[in-house]
PDB file of C-alpha atoms in Angstrom:
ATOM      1  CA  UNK A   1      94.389  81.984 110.672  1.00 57.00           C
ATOM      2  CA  UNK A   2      95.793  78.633 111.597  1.00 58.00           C
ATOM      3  CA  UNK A   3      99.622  77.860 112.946  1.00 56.00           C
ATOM      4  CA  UNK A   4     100.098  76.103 109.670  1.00 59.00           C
ATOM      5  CA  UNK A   5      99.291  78.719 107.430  1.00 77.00           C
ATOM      6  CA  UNK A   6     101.578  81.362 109.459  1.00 94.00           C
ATOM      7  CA  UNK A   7     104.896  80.609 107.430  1.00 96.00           C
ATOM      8  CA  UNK A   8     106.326  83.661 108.739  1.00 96.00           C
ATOM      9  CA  UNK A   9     106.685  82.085 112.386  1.00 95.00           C
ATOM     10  CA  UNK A  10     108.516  78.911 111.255  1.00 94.00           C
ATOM     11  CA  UNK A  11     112.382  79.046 111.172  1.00 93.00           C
ATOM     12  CA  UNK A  12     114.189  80.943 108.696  1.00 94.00           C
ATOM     13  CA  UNK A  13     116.107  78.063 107.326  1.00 93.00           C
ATOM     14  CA  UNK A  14     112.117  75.501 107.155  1.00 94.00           C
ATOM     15  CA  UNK A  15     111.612  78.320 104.368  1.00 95.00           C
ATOM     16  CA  UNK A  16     110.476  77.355 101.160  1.00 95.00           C
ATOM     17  CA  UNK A  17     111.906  80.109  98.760  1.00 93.00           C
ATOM     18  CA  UNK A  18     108.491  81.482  97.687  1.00 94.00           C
ATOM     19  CA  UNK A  19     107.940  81.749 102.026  1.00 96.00           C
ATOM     20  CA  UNK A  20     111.151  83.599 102.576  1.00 95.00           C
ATOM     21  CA  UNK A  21     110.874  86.349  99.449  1.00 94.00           C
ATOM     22  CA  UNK A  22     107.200  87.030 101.165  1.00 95.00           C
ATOM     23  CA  UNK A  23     109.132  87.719 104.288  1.00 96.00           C
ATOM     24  CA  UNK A  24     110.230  90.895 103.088  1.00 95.00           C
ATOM     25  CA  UNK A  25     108.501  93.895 104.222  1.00 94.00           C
ATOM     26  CA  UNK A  26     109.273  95.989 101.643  1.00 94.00           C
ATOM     27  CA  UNK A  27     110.457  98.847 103.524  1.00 95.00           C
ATOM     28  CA  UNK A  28     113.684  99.295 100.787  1.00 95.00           C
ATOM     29  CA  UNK A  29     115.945 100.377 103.871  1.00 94.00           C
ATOM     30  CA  UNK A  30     118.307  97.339 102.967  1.00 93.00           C
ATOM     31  CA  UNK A  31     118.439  98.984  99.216  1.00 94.00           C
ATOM     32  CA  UNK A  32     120.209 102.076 100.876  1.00 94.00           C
ATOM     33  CA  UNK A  33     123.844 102.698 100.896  1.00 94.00           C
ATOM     34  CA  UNK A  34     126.283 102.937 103.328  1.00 92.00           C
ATOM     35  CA  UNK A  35     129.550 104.360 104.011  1.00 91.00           C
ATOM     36  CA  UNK A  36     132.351 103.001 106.529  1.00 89.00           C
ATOM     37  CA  UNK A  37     134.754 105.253 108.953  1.00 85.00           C
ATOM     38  CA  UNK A  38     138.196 104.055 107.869  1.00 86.00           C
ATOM     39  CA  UNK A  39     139.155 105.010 111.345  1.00 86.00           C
ATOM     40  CA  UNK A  40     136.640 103.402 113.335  1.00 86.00           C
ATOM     41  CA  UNK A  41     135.633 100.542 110.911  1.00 86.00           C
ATOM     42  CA  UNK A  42     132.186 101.625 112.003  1.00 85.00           C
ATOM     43  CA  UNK A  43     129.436 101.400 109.001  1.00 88.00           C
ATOM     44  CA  UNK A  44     126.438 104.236 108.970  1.00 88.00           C
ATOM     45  CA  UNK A  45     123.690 104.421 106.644  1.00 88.00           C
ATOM     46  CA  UNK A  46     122.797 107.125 104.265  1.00 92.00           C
ATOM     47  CA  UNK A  47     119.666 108.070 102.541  1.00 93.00           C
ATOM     48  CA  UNK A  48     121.000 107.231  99.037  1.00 95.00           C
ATOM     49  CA  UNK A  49     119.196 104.053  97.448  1.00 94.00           C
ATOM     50  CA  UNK A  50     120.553 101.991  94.727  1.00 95.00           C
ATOM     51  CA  UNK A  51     119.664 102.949  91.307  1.00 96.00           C
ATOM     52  CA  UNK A  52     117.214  99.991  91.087  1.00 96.00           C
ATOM     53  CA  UNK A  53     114.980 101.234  93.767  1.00 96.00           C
ATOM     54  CA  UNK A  54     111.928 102.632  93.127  1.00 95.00           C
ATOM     55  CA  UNK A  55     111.389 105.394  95.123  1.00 95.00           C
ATOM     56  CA  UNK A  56     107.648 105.470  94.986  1.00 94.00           C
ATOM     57  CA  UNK A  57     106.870 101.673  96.300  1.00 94.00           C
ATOM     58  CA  UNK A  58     110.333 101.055  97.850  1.00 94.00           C
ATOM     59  CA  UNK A  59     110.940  97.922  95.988  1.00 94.00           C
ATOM     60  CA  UNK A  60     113.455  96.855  93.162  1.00 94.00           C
ATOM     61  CA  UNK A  61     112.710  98.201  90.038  1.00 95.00           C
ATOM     62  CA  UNK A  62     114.320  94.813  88.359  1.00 94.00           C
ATOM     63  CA  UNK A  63     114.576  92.567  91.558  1.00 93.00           C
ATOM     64  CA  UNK A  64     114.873  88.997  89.098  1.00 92.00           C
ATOM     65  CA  UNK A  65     118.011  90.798  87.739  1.00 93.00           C
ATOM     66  CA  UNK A  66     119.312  93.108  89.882  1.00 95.00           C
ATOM     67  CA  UNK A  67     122.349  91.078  90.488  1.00 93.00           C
ATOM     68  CA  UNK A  68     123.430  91.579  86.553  1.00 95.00           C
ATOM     69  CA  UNK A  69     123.092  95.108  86.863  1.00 95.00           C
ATOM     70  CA  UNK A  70     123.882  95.897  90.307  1.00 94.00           C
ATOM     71  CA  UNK A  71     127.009  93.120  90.990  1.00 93.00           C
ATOM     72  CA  UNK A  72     127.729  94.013  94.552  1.00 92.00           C
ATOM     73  CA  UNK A  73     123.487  93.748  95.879  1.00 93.00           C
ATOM     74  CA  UNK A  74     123.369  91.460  98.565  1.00 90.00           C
ATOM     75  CA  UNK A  75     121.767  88.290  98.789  1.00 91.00           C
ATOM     76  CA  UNK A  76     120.205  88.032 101.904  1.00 91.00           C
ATOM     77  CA  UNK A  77     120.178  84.344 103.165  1.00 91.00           C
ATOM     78  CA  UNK A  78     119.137  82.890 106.501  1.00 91.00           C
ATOM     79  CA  UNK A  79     122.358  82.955 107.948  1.00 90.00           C
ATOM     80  CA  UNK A  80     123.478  86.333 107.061  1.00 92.00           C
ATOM     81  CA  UNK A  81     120.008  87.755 108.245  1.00 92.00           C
ATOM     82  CA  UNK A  82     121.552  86.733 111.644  1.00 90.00           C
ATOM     83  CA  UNK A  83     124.988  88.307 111.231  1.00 93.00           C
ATOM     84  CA  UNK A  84     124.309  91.688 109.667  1.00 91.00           C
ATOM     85  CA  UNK A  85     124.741  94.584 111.790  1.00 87.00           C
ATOM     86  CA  UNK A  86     123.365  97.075 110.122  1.00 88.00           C
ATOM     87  CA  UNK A  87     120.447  95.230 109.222  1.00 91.00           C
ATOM     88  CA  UNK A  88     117.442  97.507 110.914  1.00 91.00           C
ATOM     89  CA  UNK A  89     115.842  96.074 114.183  1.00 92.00           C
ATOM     90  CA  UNK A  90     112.470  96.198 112.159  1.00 94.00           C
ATOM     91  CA  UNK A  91     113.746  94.180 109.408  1.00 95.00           C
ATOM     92  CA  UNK A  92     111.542  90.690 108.929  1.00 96.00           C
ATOM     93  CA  UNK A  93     114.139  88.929 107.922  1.00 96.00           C
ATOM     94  CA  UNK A  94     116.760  90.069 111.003  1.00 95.00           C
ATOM     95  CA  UNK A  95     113.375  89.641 113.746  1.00 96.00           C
ATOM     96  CA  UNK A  96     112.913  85.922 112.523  1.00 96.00           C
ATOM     97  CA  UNK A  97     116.752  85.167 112.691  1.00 95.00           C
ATOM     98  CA  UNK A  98     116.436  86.309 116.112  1.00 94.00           C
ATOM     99  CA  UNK A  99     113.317  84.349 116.870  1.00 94.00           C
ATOM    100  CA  UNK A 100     111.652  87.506 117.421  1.00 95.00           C
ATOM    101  CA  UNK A 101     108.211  88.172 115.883  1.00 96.00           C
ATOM    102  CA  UNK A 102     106.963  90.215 113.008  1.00 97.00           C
ATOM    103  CA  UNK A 103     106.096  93.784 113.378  1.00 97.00           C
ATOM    104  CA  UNK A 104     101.733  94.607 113.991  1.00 97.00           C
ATOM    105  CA  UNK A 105     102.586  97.327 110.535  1.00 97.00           C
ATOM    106  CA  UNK A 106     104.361  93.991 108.612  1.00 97.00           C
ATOM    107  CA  UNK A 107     101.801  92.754 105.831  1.00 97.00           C
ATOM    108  CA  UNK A 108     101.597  89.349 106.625  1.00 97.00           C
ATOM    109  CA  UNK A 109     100.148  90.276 109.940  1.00 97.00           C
ATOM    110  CA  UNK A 110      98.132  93.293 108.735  1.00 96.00           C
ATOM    111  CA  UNK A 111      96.699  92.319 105.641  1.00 96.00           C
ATOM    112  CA  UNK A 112      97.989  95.251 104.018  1.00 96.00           C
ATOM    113  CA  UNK A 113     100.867  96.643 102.247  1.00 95.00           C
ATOM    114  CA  UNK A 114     100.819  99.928 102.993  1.00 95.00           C
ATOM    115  CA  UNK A 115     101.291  99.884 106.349  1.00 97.00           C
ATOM    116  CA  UNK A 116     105.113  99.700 106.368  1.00 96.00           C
ATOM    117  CA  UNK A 117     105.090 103.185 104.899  1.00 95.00           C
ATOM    118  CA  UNK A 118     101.765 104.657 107.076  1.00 95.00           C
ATOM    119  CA  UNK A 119     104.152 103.344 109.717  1.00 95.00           C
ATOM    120  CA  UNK A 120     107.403 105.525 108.751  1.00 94.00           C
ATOM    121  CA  UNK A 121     109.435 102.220 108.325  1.00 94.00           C
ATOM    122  CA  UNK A 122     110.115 102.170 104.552  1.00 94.00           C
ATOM    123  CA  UNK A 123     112.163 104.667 102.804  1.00 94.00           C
ATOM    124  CA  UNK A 124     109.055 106.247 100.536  1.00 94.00           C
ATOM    125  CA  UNK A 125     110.045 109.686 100.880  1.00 93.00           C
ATOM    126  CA  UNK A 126     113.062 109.743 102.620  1.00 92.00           C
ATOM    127  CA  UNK A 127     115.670 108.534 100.139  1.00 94.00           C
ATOM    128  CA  UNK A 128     117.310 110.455  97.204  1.00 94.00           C
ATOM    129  CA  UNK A 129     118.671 107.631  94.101  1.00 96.00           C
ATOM    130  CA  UNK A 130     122.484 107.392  93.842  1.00 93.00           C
ATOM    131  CA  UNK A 131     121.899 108.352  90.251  1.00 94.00           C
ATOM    132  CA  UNK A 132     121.373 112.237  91.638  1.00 94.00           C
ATOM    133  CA  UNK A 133     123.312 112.254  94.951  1.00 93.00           C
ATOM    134  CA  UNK A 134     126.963 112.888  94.302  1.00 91.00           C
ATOM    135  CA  UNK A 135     129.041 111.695  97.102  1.00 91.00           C
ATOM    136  CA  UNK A 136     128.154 109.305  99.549  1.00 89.00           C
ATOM    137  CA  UNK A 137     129.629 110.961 102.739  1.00 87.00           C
ATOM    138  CA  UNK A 138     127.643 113.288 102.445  1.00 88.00           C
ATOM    139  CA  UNK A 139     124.940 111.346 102.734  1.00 89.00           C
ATOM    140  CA  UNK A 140     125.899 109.872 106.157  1.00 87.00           C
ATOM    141  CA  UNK A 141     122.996 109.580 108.737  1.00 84.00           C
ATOM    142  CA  UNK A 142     125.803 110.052 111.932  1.00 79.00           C
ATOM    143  CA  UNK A 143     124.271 109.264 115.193  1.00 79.00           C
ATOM    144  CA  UNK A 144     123.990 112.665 117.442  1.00 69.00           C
ATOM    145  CA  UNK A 145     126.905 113.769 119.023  1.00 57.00           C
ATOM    146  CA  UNK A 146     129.338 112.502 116.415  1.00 57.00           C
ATOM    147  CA  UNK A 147     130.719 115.456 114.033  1.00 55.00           C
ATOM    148  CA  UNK A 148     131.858 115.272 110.285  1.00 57.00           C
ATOM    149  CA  UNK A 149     135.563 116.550 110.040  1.00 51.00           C
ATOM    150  CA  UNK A 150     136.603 117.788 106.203  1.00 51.00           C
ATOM    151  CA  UNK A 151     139.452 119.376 105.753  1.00 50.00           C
TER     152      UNK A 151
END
């Protein structure tokens, strides 16, 4: 494939719009909820995905109007990609604003969609919707060693 028709090793901000949606991997991790310590101000992921997800491809259900229904999703841009903490280290969209490259499972570089869930990256299997799982907290994916305290 020639340098020009890589897109997904130009900048994130020489991206056409059609370019940077295609970025996405589709692994639906960004989709998933998280909760913040009020203590700590620290943020920590759960395994509870938006209503819009669907849990069988790990894309949006209703992506073109998600924001309607869902006001508080997220817009990723360029310079937020760069910013976002909790972003995951395999995310497309975080690698590029890093200047890093794509993953060998990420479509555009294997041909093939699937490989973002053959590879354990996507939620597909690990996510329960918020519609079914009652409180966030407990939901929390804590890093080991740190204990949940309810009184």
């Amino acid at each position: 494939m020639s340098a020009a028709a890589r897109f997904w090793d130009k900048p994130l901000a020489a991206l056409d719009r059609a370019e940077w949606e295609a970025l996405c991997d589709g692994c639906g991790q960004c989709c998933l909820h998280k909760v913040e310590d009020a203590d700590t101000g620290a943020i920590y992921p759960t395994n509870v995905a938006c209503k819009l997800l669907d849990l069988t491809t790990a894309r949006c259900s209703n992506y073109p109007g998600r924001k309607r229904i869902v006001p508080d999703c997220l817009t990723l841009n360029a310079h937020l990609a760069g910013t976002l903490e909790w972003l995951p280290g395999t995310c497309a969209y975080r690698l590029r604003a890093e200047g890093r490259p794509l993953e060998p499972w990420h479509y555009l570089e294997s041909g093939d969609r699937e490989d973002v869930h053959r590879a354990g990256i996507s939620v597909r299997g690990k996510a329960i919707s918020e519609v079914f799982a009652g409180p966030l907290e407990d939901h929390a994916i804590l890093p080991d060693g740190i204990e949940v305290w309810r009184e």
